[in-house]
Each structure stands twice: as structure tokens, then as C-alpha cells.
Amino acid sequence: MILQAQQIRKEFIRESRGTNCFQAVQETNLTLSGGTLTILMGRSGSGKSTLLNMLAGLLEPTSGKILLDGTDLYGLPDKELSRLRNQKIGVIPQGQTALHSLNVLENILLPCTLYGETVENSAVMELLERLEIAGLQTAMPSELSGGELRRMAIARALIRKPDILLADEPTSDLDDVNTAVVFNILKQFASEGKSVFVVTHENDAGKYADRLFHMDGGILRTGDESGNC
Amino acid sequence: MKLKKTIAFRNLAGKPVRTMALILLTALLSLILLGGTLMVSSLRKGLHSLEDRLGADIMVVPYEATTKSELKNIVLQGNTGYFYMDKSRAEKVLSRDGIGQASEQFFLASTSSGCCSIPVQIIGFEPETDFTISPWIRKSYSKDLQDLDIVVGNDLNAFVGDTLTFYGLDCHVASKLDKTGTSFDTAVFTNENTIKMLIQSSLDKNMNDFANISPDGVVSCILINTAEGFTTEEVVNDINIHVKKVKAIQTKEMISGISDSLSGVSDIITILMVAVWVLGLIILLLAFTMSVNERKKEFAVLRVIGASRQKLAGIVMQEALLTGFVGSLVGVVVSLLVIVPFNTLIEEQMNLPFLLPEVGNIAGYAVITVLVSVVSCAVAVTFSAFRISRIDTSLILRGE
């Protein structure tokens, strides 16, 4: 499955400054294909998360298209786009994103149960064991450490076995050990044929990447500084 | 696990204090709505019941009865008392023009001393001419009342087959009347012969204020329906002008005081209900808005994992409907537990006719209350549901 960004651009109006436009992401082309861990690095405010949100179908570009196997995401009605995201795109959002009224297992199963679907127990257990949170199924999010919460968010993003996995700062508040654990897990999923795209400002993240990008002032650059990737 | 169906429920369960506060608020609104509705309809039904029981256009009583306010006390307040006028005056009244139906009644009050089982108002009527009490008695007792048979009001602690003693005479309880919500619920009814026997017995025992009367020569009041072609006012004026020592009163006038009080109480209850509801709806609106605002990030997460805008709004709406439903049920149950078992106490405290609606009507009011409360919650949460369906997921997840 291929996720393509075609000439996408995102502008925001700075309300406090009247009609002053702010270019969060300048015209960008990007293709994410299976079996690759793509890492996008950059400073805060460089436009990384904006790009990821556009790829996830959560933020409509000002111009350009996001194509998933040729389907224009933003050409779909909200209901269909949401369903497609639920089935094909796993997203690990920034920060702690657990639903505090649900326990760990319920949080992880949320993408399935949201549409009234079930998952085989063996598949759930296998995922939980891989992420080393099998013993935490009935724990509440408030009882978990930052690393465990992050692994829970990864499990939730992977429970539908999506082809695309988009992670926004998945290690932002983790120590070095947990950071390594998370990147190794993501690397492993990429090696299983999934397309993994990680946005981070971790300096060491580059060593896990199959493809590495930098973003600065809304401009996407590869190692060789070319604009198209 | 069917979590889809229970996300709203789990959200509510996950914040028990907030949920409980919302449920209590909805319960309070339902309690006020159903309680107020039951109060107003019971007062109205009580007034209609009183009108039915009086059942005549005009009541003619001895003049002294009106000056001592005894009449209203007996008829409207449920106090015990009696007064008499000569039968000759009654005959003069009945000879006037414009009299359609007319029937004489006889009053006697029993006492709490040894001669009587209970102190009550005893009302005797002429079975041949009566047009107010008999139709009512017939609903619970189809036979003619024999001498020393009595029919007791619904609030009296006496049952069919019991024997009650009044001035040394044993009277057989032939029937117990349906509740009317008026002073008649604490009265005893009997035929003309029996009341005359009782009056005579009270005279024999020197327990009657009117020592020199003959039971056969007196009546307490005459109930009249005007004949066709005459207005009530005309007949009343005619009697008052031409028959001395009696007073003709329009029954409508008698209950106008009660009607005014009832109207005042109803207005106060209605204003209170409206005020509480407006305030309650504003609080509900704020509470739902705050509840949704503080969970914006959770809703953004649901959006990230594939919830459509419609689904997000649905979850918020479902939470409100669940809260509204549970709260309104609590309110309805509390309201019924307060008003139904204590309706007699409420009647006593308000000193107004108070008759609960039929069970079917109460059930109807309860269902309408639940529906109104649930719909109100839905209305109060609509704004929040709309807002949450329009959230900018990317901004919220970035904490902006």
C-alpha cells in the first residue's frame, strides 16, 4: 500500500494578525511505501506534525492531494475517510492519549470496538506480548508509566493491522531506554512490510531510519537537500 | 466485548462525581416537573370534585350559619358542626319560582366522648329527592340505604361491615366512598330517617346545642338546581328577598375563595417550575459544555483512531441521553414517593381540595416527564455535540 503526498501545501491564517498567512508546510511531495521506516526530524514548529496530520487524513492541505493507493483521501466524505483511517492507517498521536475511563485492553481494542468489530484473542495477546504489556490488560492508564502508555498507544495503532503507521513524537517524554524500545518496535513493524513514518526531534533517531528527512521552515529536505522525496 | 455500545457509559462511569451531579440535576428537574404537575392537576381535580359533590346551583341555609362562617367550615374545610331551620321556612323556599330540583339535608356532628365511635360530620339526605349525594354513593353502593345504614368517607378508618356508634345508636357501615380530595372524605352519610334518629338521640342525651328542636320539624339546608328559564342569580335574589331568616348562596360563590387560592397556588407552582427549569437547563448546558471541553483530547484521540464526526457527536449525545434517562427516572420515582403516599398530608397542609389524578394519568405524566427531561438533556448537549464534531484534531493533539 502506497501513501503519496502530491504537491501538498498548508497555510494557516494567523487570526491575531488579520489576514497574515503562515506557510506551515511548503509545497511537498512524499511517497511512503511498505517495508520502510521513514523518519522526519526537525525543530519544534518546523511543520513536521502538520505534514503527518495531513498524511493521516486529519488536516486537509491548502492545496495538493494525499493519495492512498490512488484514492484521494480528502475527496472522500468524512464517514468514509474516518473508516479508511480506522482500517488502513494507524496513528500514534503526540503525548499521552489514553482514554482514562477505559482500561489498557479496552483502550487498545478501541479502534475495533468503535465499529463493533472483534479481534481474535490470540492476535491481541501476541501484540501485547510483543510490546511487553500483556500483564497490564486490566490496569487503568493512570497506573502506567510513560513508556507503558506509549506502548499501549502503539498497540492501539497496530490492532487493526494497518498498512501505514504514522507516529508523531512517539518518544518525546521517554528516557533513553524506553526510546530505544519504541524505535526498535517501530523498526520491527517496518521490516514486516508496513510503511512506518515517524516524526521526531530525537537526534539519535536517524540510526533507525531507512529513509531520513529533515524539515525546516515548512520545507522538507533529504540528506541530499532535494525537495522531492 | 461490545465496547462500542458502552463508550458513553464507560465515560460516564469513569467520572462518577461528574455523572452523579448531572444525574442529580436532571432528577431535580424531573422531580420539580412531575411534582408540580401532580400538585396542580390534583388541586384542579380536587376543585372539580368539590363542585361535583356540591352538585347544586344554590344552597339555602339558616341565616346564622353564614354569619358564623360555620357553613364554609363544614362544607369546605371539613370541620364538624350543625345548624337547623324550621321546616316551615324550607317550605317557603321551595314554594318560590325558579326552583327546579330541590332536596333537604340534615347535619349533625358526632363527638369524641363515649357516646360516639369517632367525631365526624354526619350528613343526612332525602333518598327520594336527593340529586347530589346519591349518584356518588351509587358508584360504590348500588342498594338503597336502610335505616341505621351509613356510608363513610374514604379517609375514615372504618370499613364495610364495621359498626360505628353515634349517640348510643349502632350504625352499620354499608359502603366506603371513593376518595374525593375534599372535606367529604371525612364525613358520614346516611338517609333522612337515620339522621333524625341520631338527632333525637343527641337531644335525649342533652348533647345537642339546639335543645328545643324536633327532628321532624327542622332541616339544615336545601340544595337547589334552578328551573329552566331562570338564572341562578334571580332565584338566589328572590329567596333572599322573600324568605326571612334564611340565606341562599350560589355554590359557585362558595368555592370561589378556594378557586382563587387554587389559582394562586397553581400560578406559584408554575412560576417555580419554569424558573427551576430555565436555571436547570442553563446549568445542564454549562455542565455538558465543560464536560466535553475537558475531554477534548480524548475525543481527538477517538477521531485519530477512526471515529467520524457523526460518531463523536453520537457519543456525546448518548452520554447526555443516558444521564437524562437515569436522572429523570430517579426524579420521577422520588416525586411519586413524596406525593402519592403523602397526598392526604399535603391536602391537610394546603387546606385545599386535593385529589390525585387516576393511576393511568399519573403514569402518563411520569412518561411525559421522562421524555421531556431526556429531550432537554439532548437539547442542552446539542451545542457541545456540534462543537466536538467540528474539532480540529491536529490542534488539540498539539495541546493548543
XYZ file of C-alpha atoms in Angstrom:
629
model
C 0.000 0.000 0.000
C 1.398 3.377 -1.013
C 0.659 6.712 0.602
C 1.552 9.648 -1.568
C 1.611 13.350 -0.882
C 1.321 15.239 -4.162
C 2.307 18.880 -4.123
C 0.727 19.408 -0.743
C 0.947 22.729 0.958
C -0.560 24.019 4.179
C -1.234 27.607 5.076
C -2.738 28.894 8.293
C -4.278 32.286 8.828
C -2.854 33.922 11.902
C -6.063 35.309 13.360
C -4.262 37.686 15.682
C -2.623 39.293 12.694
C -5.662 39.681 10.483
C -5.132 38.081 7.103
C -1.470 37.292 7.534
C -0.844 33.806 6.095
C 1.588 31.426 7.665
C 3.036 28.669 5.460
C 3.327 25.668 7.806
C 4.268 23.267 5.029
C 5.532 24.477 1.676
C 4.820 22.528 -1.496
C 5.934 18.981 -0.786
C 5.932 15.619 -2.492
C 6.417 12.464 -0.470
C 5.834 8.777 -1.051
C 5.633 6.209 1.720
C 5.794 2.587 0.682
C 5.749 -0.694 2.578
C 8.744 -2.147 4.390
C 10.286 1.223 5.131
C 10.825 3.169 8.340
C 10.807 6.807 7.325
C 11.914 9.298 9.933
C 11.274 13.013 9.724
C 13.346 15.168 12.040
C 13.165 18.851 12.730
C 12.770 21.547 15.334
C 9.511 22.358 17.033
C 7.290 24.400 14.733
C 9.075 23.272 11.591
C 5.844 21.744 10.194
C 6.523 18.029 10.878
C 3.294 17.336 12.765
C 1.288 19.346 10.223
C 2.657 17.135 7.471
C 1.884 13.970 9.467
C -1.669 15.147 10.195
C -2.221 15.820 6.509
C -0.923 12.326 5.683
C -3.256 10.860 8.320
C -6.335 12.471 6.792
C -6.801 14.681 9.825
C -5.859 18.033 8.309
C -6.834 19.000 4.806
C -3.980 20.542 2.806
C -4.456 24.043 1.417
C -3.542 22.572 -1.953
C -2.343 19.256 -3.285
C -3.557 15.714 -2.720
C -2.928 12.797 -0.401
C -3.421 9.529 -2.251
C -3.748 6.152 -0.619
C -3.289 3.586 -3.362
C -4.587 6.206 -5.741
C -7.609 7.252 -3.615
C -7.670 10.949 -2.792
C -8.222 10.982 0.968
C -9.694 14.458 1.071
C -12.039 13.675 -1.791
C -13.830 11.202 0.457
C -16.769 12.104 2.705
C -15.839 12.289 6.401
C -17.540 8.993 7.206
C -15.580 7.081 4.550
C -12.311 8.831 5.334
C -12.727 8.005 9.029
C -13.458 4.367 8.205
C -10.444 4.221 5.892
C -8.206 5.706 8.583
C -9.605 3.214 11.062
C -8.771 0.289 8.805
C -5.640 1.272 6.912
C -3.795 3.978 8.825
C -2.549 3.545 12.370
C -1.751 6.826 14.079
C 0.263 7.262 17.272
C -0.542 10.817 18.368
C 1.670 13.158 20.361
C 1.650 12.925 24.148
C -0.415 10.681 26.397
C -3.576 9.762 24.581
C -5.243 7.110 26.701
C -8.948 7.280 27.447
C -8.852 7.322 31.199
C -12.223 5.713 31.754
C -11.086 2.586 29.895
C -8.515 0.022 30.982
C -5.463 -0.838 28.890
C -7.109 -3.642 26.915
C -10.221 -1.576 26.246
C -8.055 1.315 25.059
C -6.155 -0.983 22.713
C -9.321 -2.555 21.308
C -11.000 0.815 20.816
C -10.377 1.060 17.024
C -12.161 -2.301 16.551
C -14.962 -1.828 19.026
C -15.661 1.662 17.691
C -17.089 -0.096 14.634
C -18.494 -3.051 16.529
C -15.788 -5.435 15.373
C -13.927 -8.023 17.390
C -10.378 -9.277 17.267
C -9.224 -12.791 17.940
C -7.854 -13.135 21.439
C -4.696 -14.836 20.182
C -3.895 -11.879 17.904
C -4.413 -9.420 20.752
C -2.228 -11.455 23.102
C 0.513 -11.768 20.509
C 0.596 -7.981 20.023
C 0.556 -7.302 23.756
C 3.376 -9.781 24.327
C 5.474 -8.230 21.581
C 5.023 -4.844 23.210
C 5.612 -6.371 26.660
C 2.347 -5.115 28.139
C 0.491 -8.443 28.287
C 0.308 -8.246 32.068
C -1.262 -4.810 32.046
C -4.537 -5.611 30.291
C -6.784 -4.738 33.188
C -4.677 -1.875 34.509
C -6.046 1.641 34.208
C -3.983 4.231 32.283
C -3.308 6.161 35.488
C -1.387 3.162 36.805
C 1.016 3.028 33.833
C 4.425 4.600 33.324
C 5.152 6.888 30.345
C 6.834 4.063 28.429
C 3.962 1.673 29.064
C 1.431 4.281 27.974
C 3.392 4.828 24.765
C 3.488 1.094 24.078
C -0.244 0.987 24.730
C -0.727 3.749 22.116
C 1.421 1.756 19.658
C -0.648 -1.362 20.311
C -3.829 0.644 19.704
C -2.451 1.937 16.414
C -1.485 -1.579 15.340
C -4.504 -3.556 16.498
C -6.247 -3.219 13.086
C -3.011 -4.386 11.377
C -2.847 -1.197 9.278
C -0.563 -0.930 6.277
C 0.510 2.562 7.215
C 1.726 3.581 10.667
C 2.197 7.270 11.412
C 3.852 8.198 14.714
C 4.041 11.780 15.983
C 6.855 12.263 18.520
C 6.423 8.745 19.903
C 9.349 9.132 22.273
C 9.011 12.775 23.285
C 8.778 12.193 27.011
C 10.611 8.880 27.321
C 14.051 8.077 28.721
C 16.796 6.642 26.509
C 15.974 3.018 27.310
C 12.270 3.409 26.508
C 13.107 5.480 23.413
C 15.234 2.632 22.102
C 12.472 0.131 22.894
C 9.908 2.178 20.950
C 12.160 2.710 17.902
C 13.068 -0.975 17.816
C 9.392 -1.894 17.852
C 8.654 0.528 15.002
C 11.627 -0.759 13.049
C 10.390 -4.289 13.522
C 6.946 -3.430 12.116
C 8.533 -1.765 9.120
C 10.557 -4.884 8.497
C 7.286 -6.829 8.384
C 6.228 -4.841 5.319
C 4.399 -1.930 6.865
C 5.057 1.628 5.919
C 6.145 3.431 9.084
C 6.508 7.216 9.199
C 7.876 8.769 12.374
C 8.082 12.434 13.209
C 10.593 13.185 15.941
C 13.124 15.648 17.190
C 15.291 12.912 18.786
C 18.822 13.397 17.448
C 19.583 9.669 17.680
C 16.514 8.616 15.727
C 18.376 8.722 12.439
C 20.142 5.464 13.146
C 16.847 3.538 12.989
C 15.724 5.135 9.703
C 15.592 3.506 6.285
C 14.867 6.970 4.929
C 15.652 10.138 6.801
C 14.181 13.589 6.208
C 14.595 16.931 7.828
C 12.054 19.688 7.932
C 12.871 23.318 8.409
C 10.510 26.255 7.979
C 7.946 24.026 6.280
C 10.427 22.746 3.703
C 11.085 19.029 3.511
C 14.698 18.050 2.799
C 16.521 14.758 2.442
C 20.145 14.208 3.220
C 20.999 15.462 -0.287
C 18.784 18.572 0.303
C 16.448 17.799 -2.611
C 12.851 18.996 -2.276
C 11.151 15.930 -3.752
C 11.353 12.630 -1.996
C -16.817 -7.145 24.417
C -19.245 -4.632 22.891
C -17.386 -1.544 23.928
C -18.846 0.452 21.063
C -22.152 0.425 22.776
C -20.643 1.338 26.068
C -18.085 4.071 25.344
C -20.603 6.647 26.519
C -21.452 4.506 29.520
C -17.802 3.959 30.392
C -17.108 7.660 30.018
C -19.891 8.320 32.497
C -18.728 5.552 34.832
C -15.171 6.836 34.615
C -16.196 10.183 36.133
C -18.654 9.149 38.845
C -18.793 12.505 40.643
C -19.494 14.499 37.489
C -22.000 11.888 36.303
C -23.744 11.824 39.666
C -24.004 15.621 39.659
C -25.582 15.567 36.193
C -27.967 12.784 37.198
C -28.978 14.654 40.351
C -29.566 17.838 38.393
C -31.755 16.003 35.880
C -33.505 14.212 38.734
C -34.241 17.558 40.378
C -35.710 18.914 37.147
C -37.888 15.822 36.720
C -38.928 15.931 40.348
C -39.997 19.547 40.006
C -41.770 18.899 36.719
C -43.696 15.816 37.796
C -44.230 17.078 41.355
C -45.512 20.421 40.139
C -47.717 18.824 37.501
C -49.195 16.405 40.024
C -49.787 19.199 42.530
C -51.525 21.451 40.016
C -53.612 18.658 38.496
C -54.520 17.310 41.953
C -55.681 20.741 43.064
C -57.723 21.155 39.883
C -59.194 17.689 40.246
C -59.958 18.434 43.897
C -61.831 21.567 42.902
C -63.813 19.719 40.226
C -64.557 17.003 42.736
C -65.812 19.583 45.205
C -68.004 21.146 42.528
C -69.389 17.712 41.672
C -70.043 16.862 45.306
C -71.830 20.113 45.969
C -73.678 19.324 42.802
C -76.279 22.111 43.126
C -76.608 25.673 41.945
C -77.884 27.062 45.225
C -77.576 26.180 48.889
C -80.118 27.637 51.313
C -79.130 27.650 54.987
C -80.296 29.369 58.178
C -79.027 32.932 58.218
C -76.988 32.339 61.409
C -74.944 29.650 59.643
C -73.489 32.181 57.229
C -72.712 34.808 59.852
C -70.841 32.287 61.975
C -68.893 31.071 58.919
C -69.987 27.621 60.009
C -71.219 26.724 56.580
C -67.910 27.136 54.784
C -66.111 25.412 57.622
C -68.350 22.384 57.347
C -68.659 22.190 53.605
C -65.185 23.300 52.569
C -62.801 22.817 55.485
C -64.032 19.517 56.859
C -64.865 20.910 60.300
C -67.767 19.408 62.171
C -70.866 21.416 63.033
C -74.577 21.680 62.557
C -77.381 24.217 62.264
C -81.077 23.967 61.703
C -84.008 25.986 60.415
C -87.736 25.397 60.733
C -89.238 23.169 58.114
C -91.841 25.894 57.529
C -89.066 28.146 56.189
C -87.857 25.364 53.956
C -91.367 25.003 52.572
C -91.466 28.740 51.869
C -88.212 28.477 49.990
C -89.473 25.561 47.950
C -92.603 27.479 47.040
C -90.644 30.222 45.273
C -90.456 30.440 41.488
C -87.475 29.092 39.593
C -86.895 26.028 41.765
C -86.040 23.014 39.620
C -84.585 20.165 41.661
C -84.529 20.583 45.435
C -83.537 18.353 48.296
C -83.175 18.865 52.015
C -80.150 17.849 54.015
C -79.588 17.395 57.720
C -76.333 17.923 59.571
C -75.118 16.500 62.847
C -71.693 16.307 64.389
C -70.674 13.347 66.496
C -68.339 13.892 69.434
C -65.239 12.274 70.792
C -66.961 11.365 74.065
C -68.090 7.828 74.960
C -71.369 8.043 73.037
C -69.665 8.072 69.646
C -67.015 5.940 67.973
C -65.392 8.874 66.156
C -66.002 12.624 65.908
C -67.245 13.211 62.365
C -69.641 15.287 60.355
C -72.822 13.314 59.712
C -74.884 14.355 56.693
C -78.382 13.053 56.175
C -80.205 13.264 52.853
C -83.667 12.504 51.478
C -83.217 9.485 49.191
C -86.371 10.380 47.230
C -85.304 13.875 46.266
C -81.523 13.817 46.587
C -79.595 14.613 43.445
C -76.094 15.303 44.852
C -75.064 12.528 47.224
C -76.979 9.513 45.886
C -75.337 9.436 42.442
C -71.964 9.488 44.130
C -72.880 6.788 46.680
C -74.270 4.618 43.900
C -70.764 4.324 42.430
C -69.729 2.252 45.421
C -73.087 1.008 46.787
C -75.957 0.175 44.480
C -78.625 -0.729 47.074
C -80.879 1.701 48.963
C -79.608 2.650 52.391
C -81.677 1.063 55.154
C -82.293 2.743 58.495
C -79.089 2.844 60.582
C -77.011 2.137 57.481
C -74.203 4.607 56.902
C -71.743 5.291 54.126
C -68.316 6.520 55.222
C -65.882 8.882 53.528
C -62.663 7.485 52.141
C -60.347 8.935 54.778
C -62.228 7.486 57.743
C -60.770 4.457 59.444
C -63.907 2.369 59.054
C -64.704 -0.396 56.618
C -67.740 -2.138 55.164
C -69.313 -4.363 57.826
C -67.990 -2.312 60.752
C -70.370 -0.894 63.318
C -69.960 2.710 64.416
C -71.844 4.099 67.384
C -73.245 7.629 67.314
C -75.101 8.939 70.344
C -75.652 5.397 71.541
C -77.059 4.100 68.257
C -75.155 1.381 66.410
C -74.819 2.152 62.714
C -73.774 -0.354 60.103
C -71.135 0.689 57.553
C -72.757 -0.283 54.247
C -70.136 1.192 51.985
C -66.998 3.256 51.782
C -66.901 6.056 49.222
C -64.216 6.756 46.637
C -61.773 9.480 47.508
C -62.832 12.996 46.565
C -59.956 15.043 47.943
C -62.489 17.246 49.779
C -63.920 17.559 53.270
C -66.475 14.907 52.308
C -63.740 12.299 52.694
C -64.029 12.656 56.467
C -67.844 12.713 56.617
C -70.500 10.059 57.198
C -73.649 9.930 55.065
C -76.984 8.427 55.912
C -80.656 8.662 54.997
C -83.207 11.078 56.425
C -84.721 8.579 58.894
C -81.391 7.622 60.389
C -80.187 11.211 60.804
C -83.450 12.089 62.511
C -82.979 9.144 64.892
C -79.435 10.344 65.579
C -80.555 13.955 66.140
C -83.256 12.749 68.522
C -80.754 10.596 70.374
C -78.346 13.533 70.712
C -81.224 15.630 72.091
C -82.170 12.845 74.509
C -78.619 12.737 75.776
C -78.507 16.541 76.067
C -75.611 16.565 73.638
C -77.150 18.816 71.008
C -76.697 22.588 71.065
C -80.265 23.001 69.816
C -82.136 21.721 72.861
C -85.669 22.654 71.814
C -85.917 21.338 68.280
C -87.893 18.436 66.905
C -86.015 16.362 64.327
C -89.123 16.151 62.196
C -89.572 19.911 62.222
C -86.120 21.059 61.067
C -83.728 20.839 58.151
C -80.106 22.023 57.912
C -80.006 23.139 54.317
C -81.769 22.900 51.000
C -79.875 22.189 47.796
C -81.478 23.624 44.698
C -80.969 23.449 40.971
C -82.692 26.273 39.171
C -85.518 25.560 36.780
C -85.180 26.217 33.094
C -85.807 29.849 32.192
C -84.380 31.189 35.451
C -80.882 32.247 36.256
C -79.261 31.191 39.498
C -78.819 34.822 40.447
C -82.522 35.516 40.008
C -83.550 32.602 42.203
C -80.992 33.457 44.882
C -82.143 37.082 44.989
C -85.780 36.040 45.078
C -85.244 33.715 48.044
C -83.125 36.209 49.934
C -85.704 38.957 49.451
C -88.835 36.969 50.160
C -87.904 34.363 52.740
C -86.724 35.621 56.074
C -84.048 34.136 58.333
C -82.514 32.105 55.563
C -79.655 32.781 53.252
C -79.455 31.488 49.683
C -75.918 31.193 48.386
C -74.626 30.353 44.950
C -72.369 27.317 45.384
C -70.075 28.823 42.747
C -69.596 31.774 45.106
C -68.877 29.435 47.998
C -65.980 27.830 46.240
C -64.743 30.998 44.581
C -62.378 31.552 47.516
C -60.993 28.074 47.074
C -60.838 28.580 43.343
C -58.864 31.806 43.844
C -56.468 30.163 46.311
C -56.021 27.257 43.940
C -55.321 29.571 41.068
C -52.729 31.410 43.193
C -51.047 28.189 44.295
C -51.077 26.868 40.720
C -49.502 30.081 39.454
C -46.766 29.945 42.087
C -46.037 26.309 41.309
C -45.963 27.027 37.568
C -43.625 30.016 38.003
C -41.377 27.962 40.269
C -41.331 25.123 37.744
C -40.445 27.437 34.869
C -37.745 29.220 36.892
C -36.131 25.981 38.049
C -36.270 24.564 34.543
C -34.703 27.605 32.907
C -31.975 27.650 35.546
C -31.551 23.883 35.319
C -31.244 23.944 31.543
C -28.584 26.658 31.723
C -26.662 24.630 34.301
C -27.044 21.488 32.171
C -25.799 23.360 29.115
C -22.754 24.614 31.031
C -22.124 21.241 32.649
C -22.209 19.389 29.328
C -20.060 22.039 27.670
C -17.465 21.830 30.443
C -17.603 18.051 30.475
C -16.945 17.896 26.732
C -14.300 20.636 26.821
C -12.237 18.895 29.452
C -12.247 15.730 27.334
C -11.421 17.369 24.008
C -8.193 15.422 23.801
C -9.998 12.116 24.355
C -12.391 12.977 21.532
C -9.448 13.936 19.344
C -7.949 10.503 20.043
C -11.213 8.853 19.010
C -11.074 10.880 15.794
C -7.484 9.739 15.196
C -8.436 6.096 15.530
C -11.234 6.480 13.004
C -14.313 7.948 14.639
C -16.279 10.079 12.201
C -17.573 13.497 13.207
C -21.039 11.988 13.413
C -19.805 9.230 15.702
C -18.178 11.727 18.062
C -21.382 13.737 18.273
C -23.244 10.459 18.813
C -21.099 9.533 21.803
C -21.659 12.937 23.417
C -25.369 12.729 22.702
C -25.543 9.161 24.050
C -23.894 10.273 27.290
C -26.466 13.047 27.690
C -29.388 10.752 26.895
C -28.166 8.134 29.376
C -27.725 10.790 32.045
C -31.110 12.302 31.252
C -32.867 8.952 31.299
C -31.396 7.751 34.588
C -31.806 11.181 36.208
C -35.395 11.554 35.111
C -36.258 8.059 36.360
C -34.781 8.927 39.754
C -36.717 12.211 39.775
C -39.968 10.522 38.798
C -39.614 7.819 41.461
C -38.766 10.348 44.199
C -41.609 12.602 43.095
C -44.119 9.734 43.214
C -42.780 8.562 46.572
C -43.244 12.041 48.008
C -46.613 12.961 46.550
C -48.620 9.742 46.263
C -48.254 8.341 49.793
C -48.428 11.769 51.420
C -51.284 13.271 49.403
C -53.583 13.377 52.436
C -50.940 15.218 54.435
C -50.421 17.666 51.551
C -54.190 18.216 51.400
C -54.284 18.937 55.137
C -51.328 21.298 54.988
C -52.625 23.230 51.974
C -56.182 23.283 53.251
C -57.424 22.976 49.678
C -59.278 20.200 47.863
C -56.593 17.817 46.608
C -57.379 14.739 44.579
C -54.633 12.773 42.829
C -55.231 12.020 39.149
C -56.081 8.469 38.065
C -53.204 5.956 38.013
C -53.208 5.975 34.205
C -52.885 9.749 34.140
C -50.081 9.677 36.713
C -48.269 7.096 34.578
C -48.804 9.346 31.559
C -47.378 12.358 33.388
C -44.401 10.238 34.500
C -43.684 9.110 30.937
C -44.004 12.675 29.635
C -41.647 13.876 32.398
C -39.031 11.296 31.407
C -39.393 12.254 27.741
C -39.199 15.997 28.427
C -36.132 15.527 30.660
C -34.340 13.334 28.146
C -35.144 15.706 25.285
C -33.991 18.659 27.416
C -30.663 16.920 28.046
C -30.389 16.270 24.317
C -31.092 19.939 23.585
C -28.603 21.069 26.248
C -25.864 18.866 24.775
C -26.568 19.643 21.113
C -24.225 22.631 21.108
C -21.410 20.584 22.673
C -22.050 17.678 20.312
C -21.889 20.016 17.330
C -18.682 21.629 18.596
C -16.994 18.320 19.282
C -17.916 17.085 15.821
C -16.059 20.105 14.364
C -12.904 19.805 16.477
C -9.549 20.400 14.870
C -7.880 17.162 15.883
C -4.383 18.264 14.947
C -4.567 21.424 17.067
C -5.975 19.627 20.095
C -3.355 16.888 19.977
C -0.670 19.564 19.888
C -2.214 20.974 23.047
C -3.310 24.284 21.509
